[in-house]
PDB file of C-alpha atoms in Angstrom:
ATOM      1  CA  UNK A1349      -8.512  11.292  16.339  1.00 60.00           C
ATOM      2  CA  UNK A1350      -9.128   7.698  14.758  1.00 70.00           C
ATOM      3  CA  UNK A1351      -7.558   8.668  11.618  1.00 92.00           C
ATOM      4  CA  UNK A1352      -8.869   5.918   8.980  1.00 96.00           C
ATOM      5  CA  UNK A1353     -11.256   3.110  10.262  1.00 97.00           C
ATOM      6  CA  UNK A1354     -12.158  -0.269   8.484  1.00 98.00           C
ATOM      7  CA  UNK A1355     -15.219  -2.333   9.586  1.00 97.00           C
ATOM      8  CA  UNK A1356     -15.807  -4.954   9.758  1.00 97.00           C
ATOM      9  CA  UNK A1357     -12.162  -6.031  10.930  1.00 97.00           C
ATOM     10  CA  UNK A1358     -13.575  -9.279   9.949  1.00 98.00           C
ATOM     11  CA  UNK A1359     -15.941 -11.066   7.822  1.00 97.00           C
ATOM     12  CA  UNK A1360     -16.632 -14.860   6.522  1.00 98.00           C
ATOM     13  CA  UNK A1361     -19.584 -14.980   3.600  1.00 97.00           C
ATOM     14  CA  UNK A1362     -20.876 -17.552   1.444  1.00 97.00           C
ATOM     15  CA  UNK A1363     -20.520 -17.224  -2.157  1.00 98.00           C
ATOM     16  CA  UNK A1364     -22.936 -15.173  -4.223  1.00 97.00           C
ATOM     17  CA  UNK A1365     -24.223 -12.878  -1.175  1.00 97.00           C
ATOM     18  CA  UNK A1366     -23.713  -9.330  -1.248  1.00 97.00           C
ATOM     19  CA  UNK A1367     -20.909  -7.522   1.199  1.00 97.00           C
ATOM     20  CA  UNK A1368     -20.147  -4.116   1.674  1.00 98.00           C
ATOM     21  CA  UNK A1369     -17.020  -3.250   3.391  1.00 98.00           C
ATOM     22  CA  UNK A1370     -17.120   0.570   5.086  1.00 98.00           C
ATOM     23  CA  UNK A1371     -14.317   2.619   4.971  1.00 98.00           C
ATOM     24  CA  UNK A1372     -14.287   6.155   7.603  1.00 97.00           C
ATOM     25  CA  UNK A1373     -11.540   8.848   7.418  1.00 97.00           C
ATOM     26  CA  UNK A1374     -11.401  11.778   9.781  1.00 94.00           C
ATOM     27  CA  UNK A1375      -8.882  13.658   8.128  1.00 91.00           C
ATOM     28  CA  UNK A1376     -10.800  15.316   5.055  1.00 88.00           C
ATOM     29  CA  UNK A1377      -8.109  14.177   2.672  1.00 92.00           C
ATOM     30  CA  UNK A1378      -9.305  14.409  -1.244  1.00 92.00           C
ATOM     31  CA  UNK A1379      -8.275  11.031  -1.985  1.00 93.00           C
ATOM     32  CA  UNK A1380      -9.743   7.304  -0.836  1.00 95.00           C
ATOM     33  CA  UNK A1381      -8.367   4.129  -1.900  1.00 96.00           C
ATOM     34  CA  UNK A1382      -9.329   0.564  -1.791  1.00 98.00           C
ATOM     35  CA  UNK A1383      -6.740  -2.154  -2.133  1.00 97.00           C
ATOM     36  CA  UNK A1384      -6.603  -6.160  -1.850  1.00 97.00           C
ATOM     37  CA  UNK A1385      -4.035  -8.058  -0.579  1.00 96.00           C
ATOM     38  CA  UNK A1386      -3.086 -11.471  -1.443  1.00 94.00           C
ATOM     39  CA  UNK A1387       0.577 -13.921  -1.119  1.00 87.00           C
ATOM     40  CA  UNK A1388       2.166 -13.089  -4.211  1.00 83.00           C
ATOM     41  CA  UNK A1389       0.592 -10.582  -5.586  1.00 85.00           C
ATOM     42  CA  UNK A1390       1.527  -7.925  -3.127  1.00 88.00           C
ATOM     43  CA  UNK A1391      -1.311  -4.842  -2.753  1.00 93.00           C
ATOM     44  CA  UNK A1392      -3.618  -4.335  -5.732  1.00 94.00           C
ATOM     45  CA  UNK A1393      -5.786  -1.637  -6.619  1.00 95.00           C
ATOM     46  CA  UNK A1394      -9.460  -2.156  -6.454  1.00 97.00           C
ATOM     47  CA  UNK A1395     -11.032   1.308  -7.164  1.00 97.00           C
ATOM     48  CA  UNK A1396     -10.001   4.920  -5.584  1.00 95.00           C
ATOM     49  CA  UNK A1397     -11.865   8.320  -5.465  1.00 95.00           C
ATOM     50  CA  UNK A1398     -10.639  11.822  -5.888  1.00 92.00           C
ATOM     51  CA  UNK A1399     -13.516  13.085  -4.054  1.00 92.00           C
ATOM     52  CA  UNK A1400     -17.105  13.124  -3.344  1.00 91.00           C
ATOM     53  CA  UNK A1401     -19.004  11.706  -6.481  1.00 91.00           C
ATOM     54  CA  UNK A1402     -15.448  10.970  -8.388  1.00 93.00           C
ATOM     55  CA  UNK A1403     -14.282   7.166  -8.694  1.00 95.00           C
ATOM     56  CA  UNK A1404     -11.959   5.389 -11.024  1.00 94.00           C
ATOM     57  CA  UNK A1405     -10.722   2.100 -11.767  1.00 95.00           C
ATOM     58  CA  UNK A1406      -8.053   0.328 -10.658  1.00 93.00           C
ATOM     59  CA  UNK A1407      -5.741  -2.290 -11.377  1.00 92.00           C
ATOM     60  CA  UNK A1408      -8.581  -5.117 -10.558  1.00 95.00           C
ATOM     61  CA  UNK A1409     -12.234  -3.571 -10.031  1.00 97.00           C
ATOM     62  CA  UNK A1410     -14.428  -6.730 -11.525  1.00 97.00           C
ATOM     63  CA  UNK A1411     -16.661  -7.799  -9.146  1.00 97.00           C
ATOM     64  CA  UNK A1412     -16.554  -4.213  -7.105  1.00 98.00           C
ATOM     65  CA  UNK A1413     -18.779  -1.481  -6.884  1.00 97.00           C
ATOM     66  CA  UNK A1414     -18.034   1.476  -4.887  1.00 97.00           C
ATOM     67  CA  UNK A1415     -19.266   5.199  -4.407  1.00 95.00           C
ATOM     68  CA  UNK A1416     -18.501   8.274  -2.793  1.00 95.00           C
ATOM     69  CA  UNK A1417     -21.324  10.695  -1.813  1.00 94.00           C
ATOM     70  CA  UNK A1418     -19.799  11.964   1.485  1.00 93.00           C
ATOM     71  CA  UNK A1419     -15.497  12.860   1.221  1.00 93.00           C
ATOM     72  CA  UNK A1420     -14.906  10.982   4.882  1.00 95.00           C
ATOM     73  CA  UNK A1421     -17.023   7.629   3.593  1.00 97.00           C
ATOM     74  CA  UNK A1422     -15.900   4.927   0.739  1.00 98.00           C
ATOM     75  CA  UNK A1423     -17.711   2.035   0.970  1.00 98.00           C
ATOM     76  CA  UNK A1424     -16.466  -0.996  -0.959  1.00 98.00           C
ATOM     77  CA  UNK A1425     -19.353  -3.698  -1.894  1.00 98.00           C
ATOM     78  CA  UNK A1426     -18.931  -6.778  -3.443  1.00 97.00           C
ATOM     79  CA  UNK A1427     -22.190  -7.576  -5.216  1.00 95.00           C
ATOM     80  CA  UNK A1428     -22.252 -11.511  -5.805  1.00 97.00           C
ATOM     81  CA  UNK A1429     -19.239 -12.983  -3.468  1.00 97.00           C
ATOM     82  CA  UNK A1430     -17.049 -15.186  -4.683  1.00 97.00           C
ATOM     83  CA  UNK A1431     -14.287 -17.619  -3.534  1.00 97.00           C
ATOM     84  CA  UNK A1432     -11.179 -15.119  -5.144  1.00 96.00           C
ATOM     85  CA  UNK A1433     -12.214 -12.472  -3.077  1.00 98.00           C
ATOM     86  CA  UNK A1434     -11.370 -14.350  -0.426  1.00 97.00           C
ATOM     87  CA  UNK A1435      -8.051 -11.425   1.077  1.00 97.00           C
ATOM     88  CA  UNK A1436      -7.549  -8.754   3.262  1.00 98.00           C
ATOM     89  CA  UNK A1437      -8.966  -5.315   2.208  1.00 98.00           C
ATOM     90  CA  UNK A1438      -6.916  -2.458   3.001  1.00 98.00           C
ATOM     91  CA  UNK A1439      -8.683   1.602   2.341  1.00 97.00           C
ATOM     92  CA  UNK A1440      -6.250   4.260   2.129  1.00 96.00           C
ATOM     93  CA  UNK A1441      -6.466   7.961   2.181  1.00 95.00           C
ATOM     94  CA  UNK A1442      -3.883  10.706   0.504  1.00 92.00           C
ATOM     95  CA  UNK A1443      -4.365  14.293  -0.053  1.00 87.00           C
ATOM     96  CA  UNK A1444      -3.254  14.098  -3.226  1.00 79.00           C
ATOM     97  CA  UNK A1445      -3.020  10.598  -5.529  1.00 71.00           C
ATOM     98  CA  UNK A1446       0.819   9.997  -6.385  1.00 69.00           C
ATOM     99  CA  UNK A1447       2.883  12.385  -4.854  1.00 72.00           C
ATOM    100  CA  UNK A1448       1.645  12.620  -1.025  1.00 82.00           C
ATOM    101  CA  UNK A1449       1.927   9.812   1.803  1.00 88.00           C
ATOM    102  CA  UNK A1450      -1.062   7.566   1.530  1.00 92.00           C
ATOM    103  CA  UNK A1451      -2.415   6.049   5.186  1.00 94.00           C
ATOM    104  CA  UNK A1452      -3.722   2.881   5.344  1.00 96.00           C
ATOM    105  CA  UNK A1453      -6.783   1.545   7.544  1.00 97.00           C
ATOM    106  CA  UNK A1454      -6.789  -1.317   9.681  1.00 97.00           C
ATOM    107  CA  UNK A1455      -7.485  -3.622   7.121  1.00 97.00           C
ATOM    108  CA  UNK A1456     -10.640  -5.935   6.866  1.00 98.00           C
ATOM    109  CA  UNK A1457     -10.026  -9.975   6.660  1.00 97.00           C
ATOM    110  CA  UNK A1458     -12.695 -11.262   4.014  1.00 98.00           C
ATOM    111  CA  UNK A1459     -13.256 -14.982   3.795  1.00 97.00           C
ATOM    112  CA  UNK A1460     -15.334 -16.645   1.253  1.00 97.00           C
ATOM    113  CA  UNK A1461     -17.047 -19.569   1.701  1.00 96.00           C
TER     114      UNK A1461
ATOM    115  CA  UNK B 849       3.921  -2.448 -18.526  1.00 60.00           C
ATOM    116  CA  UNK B 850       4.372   0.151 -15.683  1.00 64.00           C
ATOM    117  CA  UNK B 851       6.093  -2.060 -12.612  1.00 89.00           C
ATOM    118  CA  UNK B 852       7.922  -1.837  -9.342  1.00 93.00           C
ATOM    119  CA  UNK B 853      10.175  -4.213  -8.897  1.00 94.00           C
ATOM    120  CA  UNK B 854      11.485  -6.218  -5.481  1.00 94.00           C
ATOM    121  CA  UNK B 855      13.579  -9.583  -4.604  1.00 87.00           C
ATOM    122  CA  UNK B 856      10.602 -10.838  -2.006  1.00 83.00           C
ATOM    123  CA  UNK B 857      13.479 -12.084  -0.019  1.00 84.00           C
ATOM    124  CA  UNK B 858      13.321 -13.252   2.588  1.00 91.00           C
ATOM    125  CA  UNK B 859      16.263 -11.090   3.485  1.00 95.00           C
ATOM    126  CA  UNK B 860      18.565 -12.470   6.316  1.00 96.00           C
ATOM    127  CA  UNK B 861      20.635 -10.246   8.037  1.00 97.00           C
ATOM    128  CA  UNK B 862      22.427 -10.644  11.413  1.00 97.00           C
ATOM    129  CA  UNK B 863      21.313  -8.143  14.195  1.00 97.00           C
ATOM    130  CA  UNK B 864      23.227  -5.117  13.842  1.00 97.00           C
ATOM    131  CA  UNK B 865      24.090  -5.683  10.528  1.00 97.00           C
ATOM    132  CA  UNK B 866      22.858  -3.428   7.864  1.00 97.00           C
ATOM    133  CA  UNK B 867      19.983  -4.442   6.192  1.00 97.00           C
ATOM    134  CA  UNK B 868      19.623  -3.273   1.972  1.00 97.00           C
ATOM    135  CA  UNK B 869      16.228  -3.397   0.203  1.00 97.00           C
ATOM    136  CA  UNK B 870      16.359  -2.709  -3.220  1.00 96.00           C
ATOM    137  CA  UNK B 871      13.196  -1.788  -6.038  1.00 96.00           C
ATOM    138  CA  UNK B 872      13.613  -0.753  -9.579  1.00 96.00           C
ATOM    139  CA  UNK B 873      10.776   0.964 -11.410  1.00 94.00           C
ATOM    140  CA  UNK B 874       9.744   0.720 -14.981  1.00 91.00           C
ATOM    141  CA  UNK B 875       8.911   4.505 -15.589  1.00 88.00           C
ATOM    142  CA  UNK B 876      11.888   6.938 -16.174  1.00 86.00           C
ATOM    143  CA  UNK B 877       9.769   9.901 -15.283  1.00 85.00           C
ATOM    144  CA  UNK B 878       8.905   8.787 -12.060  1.00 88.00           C
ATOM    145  CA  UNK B 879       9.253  11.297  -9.236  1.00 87.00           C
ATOM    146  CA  UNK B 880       7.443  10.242  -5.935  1.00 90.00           C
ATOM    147  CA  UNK B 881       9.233   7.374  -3.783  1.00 94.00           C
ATOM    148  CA  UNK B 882       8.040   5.773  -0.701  1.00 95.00           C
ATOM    149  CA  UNK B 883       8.811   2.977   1.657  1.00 97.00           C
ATOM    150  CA  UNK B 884       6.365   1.281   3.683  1.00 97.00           C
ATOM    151  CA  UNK B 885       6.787  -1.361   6.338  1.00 97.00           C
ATOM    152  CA  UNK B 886       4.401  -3.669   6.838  1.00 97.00           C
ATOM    153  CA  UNK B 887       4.554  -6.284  10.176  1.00 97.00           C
ATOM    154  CA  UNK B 888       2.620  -9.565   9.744  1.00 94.00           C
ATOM    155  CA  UNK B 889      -1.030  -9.139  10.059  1.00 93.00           C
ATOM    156  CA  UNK B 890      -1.232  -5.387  10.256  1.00 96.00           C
ATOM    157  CA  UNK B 891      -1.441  -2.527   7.528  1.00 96.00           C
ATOM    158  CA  UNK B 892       1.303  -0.708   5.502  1.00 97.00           C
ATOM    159  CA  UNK B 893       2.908   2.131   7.597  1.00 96.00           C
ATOM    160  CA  UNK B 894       5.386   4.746   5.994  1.00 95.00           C
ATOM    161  CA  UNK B 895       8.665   4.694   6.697  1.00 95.00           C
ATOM    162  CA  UNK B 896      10.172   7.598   4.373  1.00 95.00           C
ATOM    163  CA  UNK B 897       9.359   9.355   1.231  1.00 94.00           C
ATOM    164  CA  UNK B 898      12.270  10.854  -1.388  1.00 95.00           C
ATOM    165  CA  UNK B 899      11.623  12.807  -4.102  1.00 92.00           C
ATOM    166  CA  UNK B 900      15.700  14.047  -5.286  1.00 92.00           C
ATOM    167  CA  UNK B 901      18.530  11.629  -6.771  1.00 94.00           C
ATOM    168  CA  UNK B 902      20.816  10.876  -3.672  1.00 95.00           C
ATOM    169  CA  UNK B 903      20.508   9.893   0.244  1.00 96.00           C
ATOM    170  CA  UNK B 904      17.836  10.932   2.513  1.00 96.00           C
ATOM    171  CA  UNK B 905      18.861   9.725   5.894  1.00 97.00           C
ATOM    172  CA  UNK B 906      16.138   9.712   9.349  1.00 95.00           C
ATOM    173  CA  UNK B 907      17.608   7.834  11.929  1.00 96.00           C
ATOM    174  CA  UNK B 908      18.690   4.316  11.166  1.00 97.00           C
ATOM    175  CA  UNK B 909      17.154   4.544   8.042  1.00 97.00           C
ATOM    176  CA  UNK B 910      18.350   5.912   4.356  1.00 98.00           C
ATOM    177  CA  UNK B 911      16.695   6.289   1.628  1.00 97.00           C
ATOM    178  CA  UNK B 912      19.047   5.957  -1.981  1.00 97.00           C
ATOM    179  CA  UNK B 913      17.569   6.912  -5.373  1.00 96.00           C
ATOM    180  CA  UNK B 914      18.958   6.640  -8.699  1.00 95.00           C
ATOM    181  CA  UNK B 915      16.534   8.488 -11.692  1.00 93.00           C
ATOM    182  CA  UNK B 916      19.300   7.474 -14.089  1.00 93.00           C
ATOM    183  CA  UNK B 917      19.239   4.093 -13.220  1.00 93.00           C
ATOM    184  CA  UNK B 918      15.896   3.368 -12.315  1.00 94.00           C
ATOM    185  CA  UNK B 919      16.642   2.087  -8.909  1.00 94.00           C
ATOM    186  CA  UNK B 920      15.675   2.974  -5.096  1.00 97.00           C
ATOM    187  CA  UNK B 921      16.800   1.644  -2.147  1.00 97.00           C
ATOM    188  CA  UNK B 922      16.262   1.509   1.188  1.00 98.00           C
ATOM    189  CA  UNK B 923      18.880   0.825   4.015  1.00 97.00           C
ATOM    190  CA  UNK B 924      18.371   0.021   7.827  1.00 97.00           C
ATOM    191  CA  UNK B 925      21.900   0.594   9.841  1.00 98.00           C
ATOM    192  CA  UNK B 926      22.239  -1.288  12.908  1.00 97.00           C
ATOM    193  CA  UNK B 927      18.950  -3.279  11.975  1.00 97.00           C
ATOM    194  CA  UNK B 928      17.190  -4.707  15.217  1.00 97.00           C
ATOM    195  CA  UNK B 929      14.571  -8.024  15.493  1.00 96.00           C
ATOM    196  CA  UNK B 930      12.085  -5.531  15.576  1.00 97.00           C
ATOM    197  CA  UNK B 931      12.714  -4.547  12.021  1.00 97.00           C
ATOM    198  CA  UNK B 932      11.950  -7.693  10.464  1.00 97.00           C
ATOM    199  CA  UNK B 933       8.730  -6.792   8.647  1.00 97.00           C
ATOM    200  CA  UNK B 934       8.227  -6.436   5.026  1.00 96.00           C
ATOM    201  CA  UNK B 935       9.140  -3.723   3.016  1.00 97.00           C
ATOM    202  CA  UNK B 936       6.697  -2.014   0.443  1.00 97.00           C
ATOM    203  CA  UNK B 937       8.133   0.201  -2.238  1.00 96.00           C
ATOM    204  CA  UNK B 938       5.651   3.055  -4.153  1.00 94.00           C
ATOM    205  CA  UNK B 939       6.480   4.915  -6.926  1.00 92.00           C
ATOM    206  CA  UNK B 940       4.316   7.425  -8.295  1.00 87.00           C
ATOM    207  CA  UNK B 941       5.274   5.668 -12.161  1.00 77.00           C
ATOM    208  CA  UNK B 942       3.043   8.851 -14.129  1.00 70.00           C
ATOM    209  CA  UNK B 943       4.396  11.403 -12.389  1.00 62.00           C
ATOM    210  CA  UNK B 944       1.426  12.757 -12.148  1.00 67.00           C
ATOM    211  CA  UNK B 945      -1.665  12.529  -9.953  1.00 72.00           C
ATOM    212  CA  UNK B 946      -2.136   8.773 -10.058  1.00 79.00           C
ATOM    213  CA  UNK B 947      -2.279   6.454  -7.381  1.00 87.00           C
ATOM    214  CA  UNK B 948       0.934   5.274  -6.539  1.00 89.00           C
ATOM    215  CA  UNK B 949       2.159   1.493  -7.696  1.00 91.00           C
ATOM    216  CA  UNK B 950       3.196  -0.707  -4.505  1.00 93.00           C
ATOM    217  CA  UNK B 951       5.908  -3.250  -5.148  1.00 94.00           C
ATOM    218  CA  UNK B 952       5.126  -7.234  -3.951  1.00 93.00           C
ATOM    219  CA  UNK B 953       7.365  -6.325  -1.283  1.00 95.00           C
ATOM    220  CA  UNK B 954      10.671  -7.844   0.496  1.00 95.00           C
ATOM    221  CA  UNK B 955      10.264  -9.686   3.644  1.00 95.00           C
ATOM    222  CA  UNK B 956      13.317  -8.855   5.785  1.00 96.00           C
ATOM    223  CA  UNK B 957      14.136 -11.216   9.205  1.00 97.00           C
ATOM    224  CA  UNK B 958      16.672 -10.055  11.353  1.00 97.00           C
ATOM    225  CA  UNK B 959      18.614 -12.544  13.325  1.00 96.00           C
ATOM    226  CA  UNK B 960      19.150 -12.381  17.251  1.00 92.00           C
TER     227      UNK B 960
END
């Protein structure tokens, strides 16, 4: 049972190209998150999901899109790159949004260029 | 603003000591409570959740919260080299069914 999975574990793009990040849960839980984190500002909220076809925003969605069309999928894509998205990207999953354990993925390591 | 506060350290404690990691939160009608650890390089894991004012204790590890005072805490008893990570706190700050706000963190290192 993998749980949550992140790929890729590792990335390096040049500014203005388009990435997508993939984020795979095998536990059917309602709720996906997507959070960046950076020294000194701790984990962020990008954009999380309730379920299939429901997103909201976050603490810091500009320069994100994501969507939801399958519950075990949450795909994170960053449409034009640049240089402050430069973190680690951590997706999460929760059965329910605030009061239940949320488990974290692997983690993905994006560098700008 | 809706916050979770943490010193982000780092902590120092001498091995076997016991180790005290303290977060305050900005919402008085919060009522979820986690703490993560989080090693260097790899992703948040849970540690314990607490929902009730008082001590939740599992294994070397207690949870303390204070509703009244705004304030959770997390101690590690006998605290080992292996513990020094950093520590996440996450309160649920609505109440409701919101995604839960992380604190920066503390970095605890425990001395050999």
């Amino acid at each position: 049972d993998a749980g949550i999975t992140q790929s890729p574990r590792y990335k390096i793009t040049e500014t203005g190209r388009q990435v997508t990040l993939m984020c795979h849960q095998t536990w059917s839980h309602s709720y996906m998150f997507w959070y960046r984190q950076d020294l000194g500002h701790g984990l962020r909220l990008i954009y999380y999901s309730a379920a299939a076809d429901i997103t909201d925003k976050g603490e810091v969605p500009d320069g994100y899109v994501v969507s939801r069309s399958k519950t075990e999928n949450f795909p994170l894509t960053l449409e034009s790159a640049t240089r402050s998205q430069t973190s680690v990207y951590f997706c999460a999953t929760s059965s329910l949004a605030g009061t239940d354990t949320q488990y974290f993925g692997p983690g993905t390591r994006l560098t700008v260029l | 603003q809706k916050e979770v506060e943490q010193n982000s350290g780092p902590l120092s404690v001498p091995e076997g000591a016991i180790a005290s990691l303290n977060c305050t939160y900005s919402d008085r009608g919060s009522q979820s409570f986690f703490w993560y650890r989080q090693y260097s390089g790899k992703s948040p894991e849970l540690i314990m959740f607490i929902y009730s004012n008082g001590d939740k204790e599992d294994g070397r590890f207690t949870a303390q919260l204070n509703k009244a005072s705004q304030y959770v805490s997390l101690l590690i008893r006998d605290s080992q080299p292996s513990d020094s990570a950093t520590y996440l706190c996450a309160v649920n700050l609505n109440s409701g069914n919101t995604p839960l706000v992380f604190g920066k963190g503390t970095r605890l290192s425990v001395i050999a």
